[in-house]
Coordinates of N, CA and C in Angstrom, one line a residue:
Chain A
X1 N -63.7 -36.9 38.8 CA -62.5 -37.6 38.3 C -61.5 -36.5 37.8
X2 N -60.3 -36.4 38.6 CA -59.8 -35.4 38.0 C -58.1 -36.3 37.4
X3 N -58.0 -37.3 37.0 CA -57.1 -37.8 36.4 C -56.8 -37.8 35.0
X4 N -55.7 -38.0 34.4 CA -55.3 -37.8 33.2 C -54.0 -39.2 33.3
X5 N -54.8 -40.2 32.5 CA -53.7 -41.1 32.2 C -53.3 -41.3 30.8
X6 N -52.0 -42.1 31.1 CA -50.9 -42.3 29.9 C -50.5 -43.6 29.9
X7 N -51.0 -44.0 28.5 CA -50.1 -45.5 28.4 C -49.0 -45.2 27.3
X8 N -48.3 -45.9 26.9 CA -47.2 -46.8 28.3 C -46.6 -45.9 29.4
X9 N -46.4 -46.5 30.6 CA -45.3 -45.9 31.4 C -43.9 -46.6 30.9
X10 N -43.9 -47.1 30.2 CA -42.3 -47.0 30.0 C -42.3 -47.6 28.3
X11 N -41.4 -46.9 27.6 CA -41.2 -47.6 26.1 C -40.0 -47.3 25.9
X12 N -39.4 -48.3 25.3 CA -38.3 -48.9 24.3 C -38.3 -49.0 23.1
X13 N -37.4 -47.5 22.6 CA -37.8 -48.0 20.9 C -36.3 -47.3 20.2
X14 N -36.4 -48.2 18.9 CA -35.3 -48.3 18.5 C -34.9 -47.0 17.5
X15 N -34.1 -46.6 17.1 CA -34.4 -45.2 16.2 C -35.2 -45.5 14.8
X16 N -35.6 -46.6 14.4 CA -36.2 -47.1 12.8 C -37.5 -46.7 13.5
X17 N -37.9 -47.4 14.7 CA -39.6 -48.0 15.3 C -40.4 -47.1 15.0
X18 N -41.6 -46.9 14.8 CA -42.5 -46.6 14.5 C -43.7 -46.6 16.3
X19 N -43.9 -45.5 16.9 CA -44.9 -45.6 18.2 C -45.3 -44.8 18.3
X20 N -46.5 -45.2 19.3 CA -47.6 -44.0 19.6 C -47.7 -43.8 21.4
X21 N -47.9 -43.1 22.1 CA -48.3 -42.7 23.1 C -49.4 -42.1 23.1
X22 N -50.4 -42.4 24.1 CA -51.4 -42.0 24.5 C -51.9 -41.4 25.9
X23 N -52.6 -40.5 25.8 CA -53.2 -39.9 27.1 C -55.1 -39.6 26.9
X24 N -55.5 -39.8 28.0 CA -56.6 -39.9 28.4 C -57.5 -39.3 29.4
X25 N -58.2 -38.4 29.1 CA -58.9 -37.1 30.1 C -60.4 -37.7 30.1
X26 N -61.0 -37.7 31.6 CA -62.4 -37.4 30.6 C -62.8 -36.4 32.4
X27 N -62.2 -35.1 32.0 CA -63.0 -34.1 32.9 C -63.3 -32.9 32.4
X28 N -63.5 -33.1 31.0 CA -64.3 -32.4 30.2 C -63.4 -31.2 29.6
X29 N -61.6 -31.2 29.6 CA -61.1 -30.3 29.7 C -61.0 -30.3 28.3
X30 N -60.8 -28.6 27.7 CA -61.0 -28.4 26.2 C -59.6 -28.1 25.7
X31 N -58.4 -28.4 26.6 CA -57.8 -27.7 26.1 C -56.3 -28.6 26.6
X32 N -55.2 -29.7 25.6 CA -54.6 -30.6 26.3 C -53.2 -30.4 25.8
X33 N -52.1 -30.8 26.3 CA -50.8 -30.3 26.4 C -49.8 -32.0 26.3
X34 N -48.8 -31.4 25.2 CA -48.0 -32.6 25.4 C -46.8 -32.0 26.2
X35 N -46.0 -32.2 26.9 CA -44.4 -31.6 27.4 C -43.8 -32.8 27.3
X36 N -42.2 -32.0 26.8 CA -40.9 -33.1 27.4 C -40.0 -32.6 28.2
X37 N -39.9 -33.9 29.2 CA -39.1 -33.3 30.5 C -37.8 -34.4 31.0
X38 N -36.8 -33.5 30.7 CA -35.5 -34.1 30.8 C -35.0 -34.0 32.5
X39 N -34.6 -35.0 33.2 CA -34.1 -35.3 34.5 C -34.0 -33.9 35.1
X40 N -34.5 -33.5 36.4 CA -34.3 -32.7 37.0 C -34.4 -31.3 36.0
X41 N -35.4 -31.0 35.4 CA -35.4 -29.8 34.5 C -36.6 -29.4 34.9
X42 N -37.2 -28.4 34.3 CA -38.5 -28.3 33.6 C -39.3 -28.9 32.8
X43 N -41.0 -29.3 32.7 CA -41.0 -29.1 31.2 C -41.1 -28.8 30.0
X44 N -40.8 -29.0 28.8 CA -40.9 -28.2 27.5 C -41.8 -28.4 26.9
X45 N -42.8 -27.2 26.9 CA -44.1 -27.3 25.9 C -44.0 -27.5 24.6
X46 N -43.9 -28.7 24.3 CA -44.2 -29.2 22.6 C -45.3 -28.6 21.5
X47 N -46.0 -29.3 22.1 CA -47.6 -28.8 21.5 C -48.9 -29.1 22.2
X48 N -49.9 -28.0 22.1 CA -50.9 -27.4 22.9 C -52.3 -27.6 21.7
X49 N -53.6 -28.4 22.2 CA -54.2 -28.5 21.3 C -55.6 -27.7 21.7
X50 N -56.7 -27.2 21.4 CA -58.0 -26.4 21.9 C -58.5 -26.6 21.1
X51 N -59.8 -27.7 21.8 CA -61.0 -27.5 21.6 C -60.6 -28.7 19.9
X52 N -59.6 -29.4 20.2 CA -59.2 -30.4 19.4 C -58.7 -29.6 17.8
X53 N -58.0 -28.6 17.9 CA -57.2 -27.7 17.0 C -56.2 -27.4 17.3
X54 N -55.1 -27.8 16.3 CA -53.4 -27.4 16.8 C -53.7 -26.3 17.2
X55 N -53.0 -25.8 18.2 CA -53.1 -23.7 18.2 C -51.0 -23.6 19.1
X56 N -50.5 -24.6 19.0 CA -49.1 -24.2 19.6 C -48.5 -25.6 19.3
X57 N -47.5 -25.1 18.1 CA -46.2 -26.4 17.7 C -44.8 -25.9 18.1
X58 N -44.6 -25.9 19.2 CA -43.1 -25.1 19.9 C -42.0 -25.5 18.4
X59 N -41.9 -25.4 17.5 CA -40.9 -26.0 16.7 C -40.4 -27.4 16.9
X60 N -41.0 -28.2 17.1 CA -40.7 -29.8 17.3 C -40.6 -30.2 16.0
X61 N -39.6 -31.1 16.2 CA -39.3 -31.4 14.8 C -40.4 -32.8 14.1
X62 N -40.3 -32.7 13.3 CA -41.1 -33.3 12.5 C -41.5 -35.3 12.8
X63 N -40.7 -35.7 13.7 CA -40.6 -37.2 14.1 C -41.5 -37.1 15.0
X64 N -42.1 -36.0 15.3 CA -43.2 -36.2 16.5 C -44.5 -35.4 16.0
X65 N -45.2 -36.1 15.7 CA -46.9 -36.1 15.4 C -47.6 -36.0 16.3
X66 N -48.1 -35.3 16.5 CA -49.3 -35.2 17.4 C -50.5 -35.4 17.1
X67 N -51.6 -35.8 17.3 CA -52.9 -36.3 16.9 C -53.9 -36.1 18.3
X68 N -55.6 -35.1 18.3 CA -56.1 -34.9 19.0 C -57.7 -35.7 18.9
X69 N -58.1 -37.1 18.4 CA -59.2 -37.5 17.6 C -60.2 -37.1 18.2
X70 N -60.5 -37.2 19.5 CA -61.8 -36.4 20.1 C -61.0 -35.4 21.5
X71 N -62.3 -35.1 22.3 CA -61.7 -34.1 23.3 C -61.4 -35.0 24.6
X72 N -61.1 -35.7 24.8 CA -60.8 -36.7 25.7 C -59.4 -37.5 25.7
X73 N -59.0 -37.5 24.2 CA -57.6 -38.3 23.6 C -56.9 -37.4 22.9
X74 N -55.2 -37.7 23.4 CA -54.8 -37.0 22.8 C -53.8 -38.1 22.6
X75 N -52.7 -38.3 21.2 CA -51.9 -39.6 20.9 C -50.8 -38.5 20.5
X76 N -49.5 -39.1 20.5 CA -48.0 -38.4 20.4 C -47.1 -39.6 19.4
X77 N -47.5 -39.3 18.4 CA -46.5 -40.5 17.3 C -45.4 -39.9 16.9
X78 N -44.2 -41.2 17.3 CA -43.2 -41.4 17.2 C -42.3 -42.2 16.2
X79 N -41.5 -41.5 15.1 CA -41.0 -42.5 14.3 C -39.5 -41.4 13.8
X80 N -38.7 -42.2 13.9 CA -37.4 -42.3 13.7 C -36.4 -41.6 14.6
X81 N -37.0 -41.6 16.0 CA -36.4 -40.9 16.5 C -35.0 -40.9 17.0
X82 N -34.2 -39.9 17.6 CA -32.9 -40.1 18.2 C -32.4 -40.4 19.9
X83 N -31.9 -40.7 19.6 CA -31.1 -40.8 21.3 C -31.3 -39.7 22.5
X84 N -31.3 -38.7 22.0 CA -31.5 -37.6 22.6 C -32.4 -37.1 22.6
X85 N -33.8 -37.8 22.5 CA -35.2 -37.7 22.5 C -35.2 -38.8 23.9
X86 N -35.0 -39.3 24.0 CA -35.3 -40.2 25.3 C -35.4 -39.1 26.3
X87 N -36.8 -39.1 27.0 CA -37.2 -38.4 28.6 C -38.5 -39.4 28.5
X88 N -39.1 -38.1 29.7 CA -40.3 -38.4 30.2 C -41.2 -37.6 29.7
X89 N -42.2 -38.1 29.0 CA -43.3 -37.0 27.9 C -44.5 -37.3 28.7
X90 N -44.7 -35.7 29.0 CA -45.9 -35.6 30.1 C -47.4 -35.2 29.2
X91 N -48.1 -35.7 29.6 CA -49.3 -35.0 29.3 C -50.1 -34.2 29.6
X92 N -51.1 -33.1 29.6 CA -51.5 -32.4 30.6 C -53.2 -32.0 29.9
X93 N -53.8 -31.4 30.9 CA -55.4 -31.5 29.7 C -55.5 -30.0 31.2
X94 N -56.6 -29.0 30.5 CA -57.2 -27.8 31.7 C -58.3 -27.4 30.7
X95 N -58.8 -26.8 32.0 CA -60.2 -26.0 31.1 C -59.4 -25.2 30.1
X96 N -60.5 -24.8 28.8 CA -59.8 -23.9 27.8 C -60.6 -22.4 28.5
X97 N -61.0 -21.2 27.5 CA -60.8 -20.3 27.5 C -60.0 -19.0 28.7
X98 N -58.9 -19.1 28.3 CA -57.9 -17.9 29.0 C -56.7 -19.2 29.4
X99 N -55.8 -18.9 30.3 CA -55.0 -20.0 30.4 C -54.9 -19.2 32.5
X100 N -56.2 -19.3 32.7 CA -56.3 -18.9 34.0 C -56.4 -20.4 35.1
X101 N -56.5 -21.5 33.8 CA -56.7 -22.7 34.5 C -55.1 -23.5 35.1
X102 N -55.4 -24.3 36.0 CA -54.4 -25.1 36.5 C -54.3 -26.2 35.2
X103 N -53.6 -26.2 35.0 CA -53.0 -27.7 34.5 C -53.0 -29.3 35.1
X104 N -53.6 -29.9 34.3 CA -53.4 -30.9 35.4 C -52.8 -32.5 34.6
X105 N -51.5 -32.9 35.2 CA -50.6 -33.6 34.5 C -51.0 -35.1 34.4
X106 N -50.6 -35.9 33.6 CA -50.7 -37.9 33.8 C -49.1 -38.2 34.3
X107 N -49.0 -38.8 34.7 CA -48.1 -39.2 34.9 C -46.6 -39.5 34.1
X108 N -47.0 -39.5 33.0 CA -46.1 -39.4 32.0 C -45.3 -41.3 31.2
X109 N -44.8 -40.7 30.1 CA -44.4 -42.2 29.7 C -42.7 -41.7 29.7
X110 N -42.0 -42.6 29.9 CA -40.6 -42.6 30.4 C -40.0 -43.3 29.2
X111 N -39.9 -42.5 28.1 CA -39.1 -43.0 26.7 C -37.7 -42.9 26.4
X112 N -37.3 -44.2 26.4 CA -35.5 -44.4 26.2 C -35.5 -45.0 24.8
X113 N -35.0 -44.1 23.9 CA -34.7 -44.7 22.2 C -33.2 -44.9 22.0
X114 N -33.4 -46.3 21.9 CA -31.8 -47.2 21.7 C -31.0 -47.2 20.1
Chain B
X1 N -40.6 -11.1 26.2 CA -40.7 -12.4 26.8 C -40.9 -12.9 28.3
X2 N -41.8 -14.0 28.7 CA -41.8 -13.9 29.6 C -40.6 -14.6 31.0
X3 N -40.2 -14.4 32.1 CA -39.3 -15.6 32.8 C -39.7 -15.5 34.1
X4 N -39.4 -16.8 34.4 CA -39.5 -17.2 35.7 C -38.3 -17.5 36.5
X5 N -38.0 -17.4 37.4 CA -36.5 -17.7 37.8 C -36.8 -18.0 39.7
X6 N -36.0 -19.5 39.9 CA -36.1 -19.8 41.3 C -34.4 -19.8 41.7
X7 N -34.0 -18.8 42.5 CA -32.8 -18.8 42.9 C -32.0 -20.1 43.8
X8 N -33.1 -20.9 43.9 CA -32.5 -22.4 44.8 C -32.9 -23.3 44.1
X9 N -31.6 -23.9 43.5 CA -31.7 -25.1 43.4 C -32.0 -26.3 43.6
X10 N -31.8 -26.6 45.4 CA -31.8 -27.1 46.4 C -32.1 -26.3 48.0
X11 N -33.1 -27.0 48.4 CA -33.6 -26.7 50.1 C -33.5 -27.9 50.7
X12 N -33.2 -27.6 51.5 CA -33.4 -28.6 52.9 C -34.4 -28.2 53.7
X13 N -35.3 -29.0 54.9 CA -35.9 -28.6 56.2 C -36.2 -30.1 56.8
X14 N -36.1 -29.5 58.2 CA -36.3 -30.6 59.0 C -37.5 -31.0 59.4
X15 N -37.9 -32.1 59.6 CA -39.7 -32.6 59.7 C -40.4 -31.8 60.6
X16 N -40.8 -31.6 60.7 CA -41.9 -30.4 61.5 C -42.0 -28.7 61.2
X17 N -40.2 -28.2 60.2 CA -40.2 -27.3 60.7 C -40.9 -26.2 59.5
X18 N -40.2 -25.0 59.1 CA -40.6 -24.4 58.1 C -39.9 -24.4 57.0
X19 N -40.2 -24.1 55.8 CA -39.2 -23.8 54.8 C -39.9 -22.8 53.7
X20 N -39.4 -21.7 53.4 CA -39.8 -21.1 52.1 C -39.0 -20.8 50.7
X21 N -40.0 -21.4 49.6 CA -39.2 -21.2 48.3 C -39.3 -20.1 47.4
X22 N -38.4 -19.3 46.7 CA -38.7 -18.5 46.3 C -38.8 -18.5 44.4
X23 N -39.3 -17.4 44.4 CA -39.8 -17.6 42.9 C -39.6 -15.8 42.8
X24 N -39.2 -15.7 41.6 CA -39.5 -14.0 40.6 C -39.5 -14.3 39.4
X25 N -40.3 -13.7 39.0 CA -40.6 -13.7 37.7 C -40.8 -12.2 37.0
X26 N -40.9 -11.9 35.8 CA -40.7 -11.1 35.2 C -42.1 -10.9 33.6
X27 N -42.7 -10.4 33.5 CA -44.0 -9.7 32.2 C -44.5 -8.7 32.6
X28 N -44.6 -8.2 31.2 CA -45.4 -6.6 31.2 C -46.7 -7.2 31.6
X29 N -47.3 -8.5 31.8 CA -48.8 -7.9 31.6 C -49.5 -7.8 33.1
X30 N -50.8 -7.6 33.1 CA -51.3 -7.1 34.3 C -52.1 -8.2 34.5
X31 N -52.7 -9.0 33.9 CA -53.6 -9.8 34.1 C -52.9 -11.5 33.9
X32 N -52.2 -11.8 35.1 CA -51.7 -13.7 35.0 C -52.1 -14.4 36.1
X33 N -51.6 -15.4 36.1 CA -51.4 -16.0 37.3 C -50.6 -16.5 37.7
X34 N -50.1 -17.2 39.0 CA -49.2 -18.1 39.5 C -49.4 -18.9 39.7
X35 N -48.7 -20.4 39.7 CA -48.5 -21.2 40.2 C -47.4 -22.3 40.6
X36 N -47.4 -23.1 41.8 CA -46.9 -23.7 42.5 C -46.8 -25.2 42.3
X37 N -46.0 -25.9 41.1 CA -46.2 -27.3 41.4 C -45.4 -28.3 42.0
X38 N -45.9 -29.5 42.3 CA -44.8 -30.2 43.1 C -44.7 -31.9 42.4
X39 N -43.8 -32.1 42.3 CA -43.3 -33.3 41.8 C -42.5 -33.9 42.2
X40 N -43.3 -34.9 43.1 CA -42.1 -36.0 43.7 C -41.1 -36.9 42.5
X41 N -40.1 -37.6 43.2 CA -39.4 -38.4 42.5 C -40.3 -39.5 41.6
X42 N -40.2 -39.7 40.6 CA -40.9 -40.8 40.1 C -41.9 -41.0 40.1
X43 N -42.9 -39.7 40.9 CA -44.4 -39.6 40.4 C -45.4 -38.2 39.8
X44 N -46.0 -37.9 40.1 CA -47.1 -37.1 38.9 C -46.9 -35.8 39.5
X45 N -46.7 -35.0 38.9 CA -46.5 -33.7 39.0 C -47.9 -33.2 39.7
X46 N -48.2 -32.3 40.7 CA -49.9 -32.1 41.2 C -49.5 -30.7 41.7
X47 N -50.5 -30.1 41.5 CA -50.4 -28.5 41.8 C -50.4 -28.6 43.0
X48 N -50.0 -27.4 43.7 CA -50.1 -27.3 45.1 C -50.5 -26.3 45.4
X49 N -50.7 -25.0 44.9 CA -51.3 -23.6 45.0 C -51.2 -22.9 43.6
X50 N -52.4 -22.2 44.0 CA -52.6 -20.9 42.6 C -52.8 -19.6 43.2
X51 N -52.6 -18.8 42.7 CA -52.8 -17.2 42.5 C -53.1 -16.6 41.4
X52 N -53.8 -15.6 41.5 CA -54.2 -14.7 40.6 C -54.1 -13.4 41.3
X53 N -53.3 -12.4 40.0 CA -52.4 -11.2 40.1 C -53.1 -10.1 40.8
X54 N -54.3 -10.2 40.4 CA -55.7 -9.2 40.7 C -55.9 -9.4 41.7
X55 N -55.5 -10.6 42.6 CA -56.1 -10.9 44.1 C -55.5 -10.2 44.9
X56 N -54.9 -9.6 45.6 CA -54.1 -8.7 46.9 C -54.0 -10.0 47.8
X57 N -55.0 -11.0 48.0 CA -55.0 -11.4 49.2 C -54.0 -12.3 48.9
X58 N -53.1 -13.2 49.6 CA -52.2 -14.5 49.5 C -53.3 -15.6 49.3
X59 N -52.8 -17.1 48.9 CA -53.2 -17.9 48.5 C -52.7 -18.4 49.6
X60 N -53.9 -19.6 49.9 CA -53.4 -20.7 50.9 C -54.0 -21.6 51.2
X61 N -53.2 -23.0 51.2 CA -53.8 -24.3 51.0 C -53.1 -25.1 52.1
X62 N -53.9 -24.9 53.4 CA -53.7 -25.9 54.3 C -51.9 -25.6 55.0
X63 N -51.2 -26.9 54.4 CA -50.0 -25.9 55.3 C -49.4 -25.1 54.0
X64 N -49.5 -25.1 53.3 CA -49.0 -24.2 51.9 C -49.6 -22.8 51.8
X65 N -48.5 -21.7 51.7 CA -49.5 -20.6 51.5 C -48.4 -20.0 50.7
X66 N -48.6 -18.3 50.1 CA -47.5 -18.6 49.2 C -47.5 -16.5 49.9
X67 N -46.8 -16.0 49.8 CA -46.2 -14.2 49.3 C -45.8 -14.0 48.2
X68 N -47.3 -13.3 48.1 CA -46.9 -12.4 46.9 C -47.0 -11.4 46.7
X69 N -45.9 -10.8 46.1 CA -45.6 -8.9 46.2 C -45.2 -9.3 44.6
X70 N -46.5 -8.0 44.1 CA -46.9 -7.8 42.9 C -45.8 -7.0 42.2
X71 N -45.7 -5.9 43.2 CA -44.9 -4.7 42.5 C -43.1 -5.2 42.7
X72 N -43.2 -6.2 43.5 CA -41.5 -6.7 43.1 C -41.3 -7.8 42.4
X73 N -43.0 -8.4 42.0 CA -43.1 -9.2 41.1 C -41.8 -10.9 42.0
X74 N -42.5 -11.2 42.7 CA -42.0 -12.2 44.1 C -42.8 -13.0 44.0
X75 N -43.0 -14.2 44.1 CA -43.9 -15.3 44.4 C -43.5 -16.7 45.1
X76 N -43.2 -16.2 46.3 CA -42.4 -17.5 47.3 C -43.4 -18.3 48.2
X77 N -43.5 -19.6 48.4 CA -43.8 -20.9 48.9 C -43.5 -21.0 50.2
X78 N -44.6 -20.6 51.2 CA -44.0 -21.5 52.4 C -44.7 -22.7 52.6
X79 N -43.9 -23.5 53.2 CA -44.5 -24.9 53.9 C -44.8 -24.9 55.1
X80 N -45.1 -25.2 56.0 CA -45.1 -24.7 57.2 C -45.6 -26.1 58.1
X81 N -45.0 -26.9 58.7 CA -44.8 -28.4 59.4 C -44.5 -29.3 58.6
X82 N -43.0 -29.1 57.9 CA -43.0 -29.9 56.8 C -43.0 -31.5 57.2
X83 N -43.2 -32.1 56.0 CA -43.5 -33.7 56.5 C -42.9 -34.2 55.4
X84 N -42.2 -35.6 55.4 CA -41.5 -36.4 54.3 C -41.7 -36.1 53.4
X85 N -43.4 -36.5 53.2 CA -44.0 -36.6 51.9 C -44.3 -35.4 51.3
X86 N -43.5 -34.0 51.8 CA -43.3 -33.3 50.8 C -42.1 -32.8 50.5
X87 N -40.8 -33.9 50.2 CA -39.9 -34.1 49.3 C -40.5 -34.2 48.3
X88 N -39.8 -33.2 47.2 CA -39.9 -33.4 45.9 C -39.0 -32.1 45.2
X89 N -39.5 -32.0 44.0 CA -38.8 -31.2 43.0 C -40.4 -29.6 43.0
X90 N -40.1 -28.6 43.1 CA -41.2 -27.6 42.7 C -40.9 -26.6 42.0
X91 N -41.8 -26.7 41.2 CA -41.6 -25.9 40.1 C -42.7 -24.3 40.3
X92 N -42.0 -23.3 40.1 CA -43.1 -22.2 39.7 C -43.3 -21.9 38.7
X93 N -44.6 -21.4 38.5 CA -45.4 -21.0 36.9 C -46.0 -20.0 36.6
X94 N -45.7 -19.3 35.6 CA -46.3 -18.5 35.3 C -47.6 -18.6 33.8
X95 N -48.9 -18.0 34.0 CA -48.9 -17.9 33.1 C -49.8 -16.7 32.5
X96 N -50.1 -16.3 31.3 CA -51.0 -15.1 30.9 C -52.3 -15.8 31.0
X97 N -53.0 -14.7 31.8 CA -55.1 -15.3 31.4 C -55.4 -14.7 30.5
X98 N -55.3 -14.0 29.7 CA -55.9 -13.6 28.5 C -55.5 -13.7 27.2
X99 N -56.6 -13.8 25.9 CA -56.4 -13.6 25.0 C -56.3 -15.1 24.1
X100 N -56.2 -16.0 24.8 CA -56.3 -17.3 24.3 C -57.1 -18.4 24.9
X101 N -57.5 -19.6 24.3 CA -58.3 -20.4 25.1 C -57.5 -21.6 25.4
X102 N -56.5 -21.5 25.9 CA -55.3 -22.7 26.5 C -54.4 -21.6 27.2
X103 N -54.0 -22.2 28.7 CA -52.9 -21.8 29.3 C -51.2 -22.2 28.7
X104 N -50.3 -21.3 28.4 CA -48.6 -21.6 28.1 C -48.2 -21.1 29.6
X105 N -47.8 -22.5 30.1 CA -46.9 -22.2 31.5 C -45.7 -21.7 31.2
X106 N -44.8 -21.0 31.9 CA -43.6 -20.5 31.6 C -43.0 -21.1 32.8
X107 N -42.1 -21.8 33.2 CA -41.7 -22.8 34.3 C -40.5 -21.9 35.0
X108 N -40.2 -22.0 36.0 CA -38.8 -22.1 36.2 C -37.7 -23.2 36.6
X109 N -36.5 -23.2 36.8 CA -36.0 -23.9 37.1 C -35.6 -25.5 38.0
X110 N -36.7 -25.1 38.8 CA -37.3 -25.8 40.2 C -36.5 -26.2 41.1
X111 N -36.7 -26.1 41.6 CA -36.2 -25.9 43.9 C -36.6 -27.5 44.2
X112 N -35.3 -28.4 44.1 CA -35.0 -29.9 45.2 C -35.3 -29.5 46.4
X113 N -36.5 -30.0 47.1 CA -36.5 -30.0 48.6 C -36.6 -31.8 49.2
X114 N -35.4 -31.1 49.8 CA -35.0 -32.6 50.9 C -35.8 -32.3 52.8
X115 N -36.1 -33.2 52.9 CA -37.0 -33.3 54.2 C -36.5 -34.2 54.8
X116 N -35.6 -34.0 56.0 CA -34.9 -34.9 57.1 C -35.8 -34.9 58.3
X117 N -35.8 -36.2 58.4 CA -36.4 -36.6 59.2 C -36.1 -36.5 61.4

C-alpha cells in the first residue's frame, strides 16, 4: 500500500471557523510533511514531523496547528484564517533517516476561506 | 542556500514524439539527490524518477530517463513516446541525504507540458 489519504477533498470555511484536516499513511513511513500549494506554483513546506516530533515549522503563522497523534496520522488545524490562505494543502509521509527518500503525496484538500 | 531552477515554463510535444525538460540546480554539498515529479491537473502529485549524486550512471524508468551532469550541476527529463497521459505540471527536486531523519525538498518552478495529440 503505498497511499497517503486526505479528508476533506474540498472545505469551505469562513474566517471565524474552527477545522481540521487529516491525512493518513499506513506504509510505515516515520517521517510526514504538510505543504501549501498555490495554482500553478510549487509547494511550500510548512511543517515536517519525524518519528511524531515537530523537527521543521517554515514560520507559519500561528492559525495553523499541526498535530502528529501517532505515526500513521497526521491533522492540520485551522482557525481564523484569511482569504489568502485558501489553496490546496498537500500531505506527504517518506521513510525517515536522511531525506534520501522519495516523498510520497495524498492528494490534497482544496481549501477556499470565505 | 539551496535552488532549483526550470527554465520552461511551458513545453509542448506531439503524441509519440520526444520532449526534454530541464532542471539546474545549485548546493555546496556532495551528497543529495534528485528528483522528478509529475502532477497532472486536478490529481496527486507521483514521482516519476530519482537520482542519487554518487551514482554516475543516469536513472531510468521505462520511457523516462533523466541527464545528469554533476559538474554542471544539470538534471533534465526526457520522455521519450510521449502519450496524453503525460500532460501535466513537473516539478524538479532537490534534496540533502544527510544529517537529518526527514527529507526538505527544494522545488523548482515546474515545466507545463501540453501533449497534442
Amino acid at each position: 500500500d503505498t497511499e497517503v489519504t486526505q479528508t476533506p477533498k474540498h472545505l469551505v470555511m469562513g474566517m471565524t471557523n474552527k477545522k481540521s484536516l487529516k491525512c493518513e499513511q499506513h506504509m510505515g513511513h516515520r517521517a510526514m510533511y504538510w505543504y501549501k500549494q498555490k495554482a500553478k506554483k510549487p509547494p511550500e513546506l510548512m511543517f515536517v514531523y519525524s518519528y511524531e516530533k515537530l523537527s521543521i515549522n517554515e514560520s507559519v503563522p500561528s492559525r495553523f496547528s499541526p498535530e502528529c497523534p501517532n505515526s500513521s496520522l497526521l491533522n492540520l488545524h485551522l482557525h481564523a484564517l484569511q482569504p489568502e490562505d485558501s489553496a490546496l494543502y498537500l500531505c506527504a509521509s517518506s521513510q525517515a533517516d536522511r531525506g534520501a527518500y522519495e516523498q510520497y503525496f495524498g492528494p490534497g484538500t482544496r481549501l477556499t476561506v470565505t | 542556500a539551496q535552488t532549483v531552477t526550470q527554465s520552461q515554463p511551458e513545453m509542448s510535444v506531439q503524441e509519440a514524439e520526444t520532449v526534454t525538460l530541464s532542471c539546474t540546480y545549485d548546493t555546496s554539498e556532495s551528497d543529495y539527490y534528485l528528483f522528478w515529479y509529475k502532477q497532472p491537473p486536478s490529481r496527486q502529485m507521483i514521482l516519476v524518477i530519482r537520482q542519487e549524486a554518487y551514482k554516475q550512471q543516469n536513472a531510468t524508468e521505462n520511457r523516462f530517463s533523466v541527464n545528469f551532469q554533476k559538474a554542471a550541476k544539470s538534471f533534465s527529463l526526457k520522455i521519450s513516446d510521449s502519450q496524453l497521459g503525460d500532460a501535466a505540471m513537473y516539478f524538479c527536486a532537490y534534496s540533502f541525504a544527510g544529517g537529518t531523519s526527514y527529507g526538505k525538498l527544494t522545488f523548482g518552478q515546474g515545466t507545463i507540458l501540453t501533449v497534442h495529440p
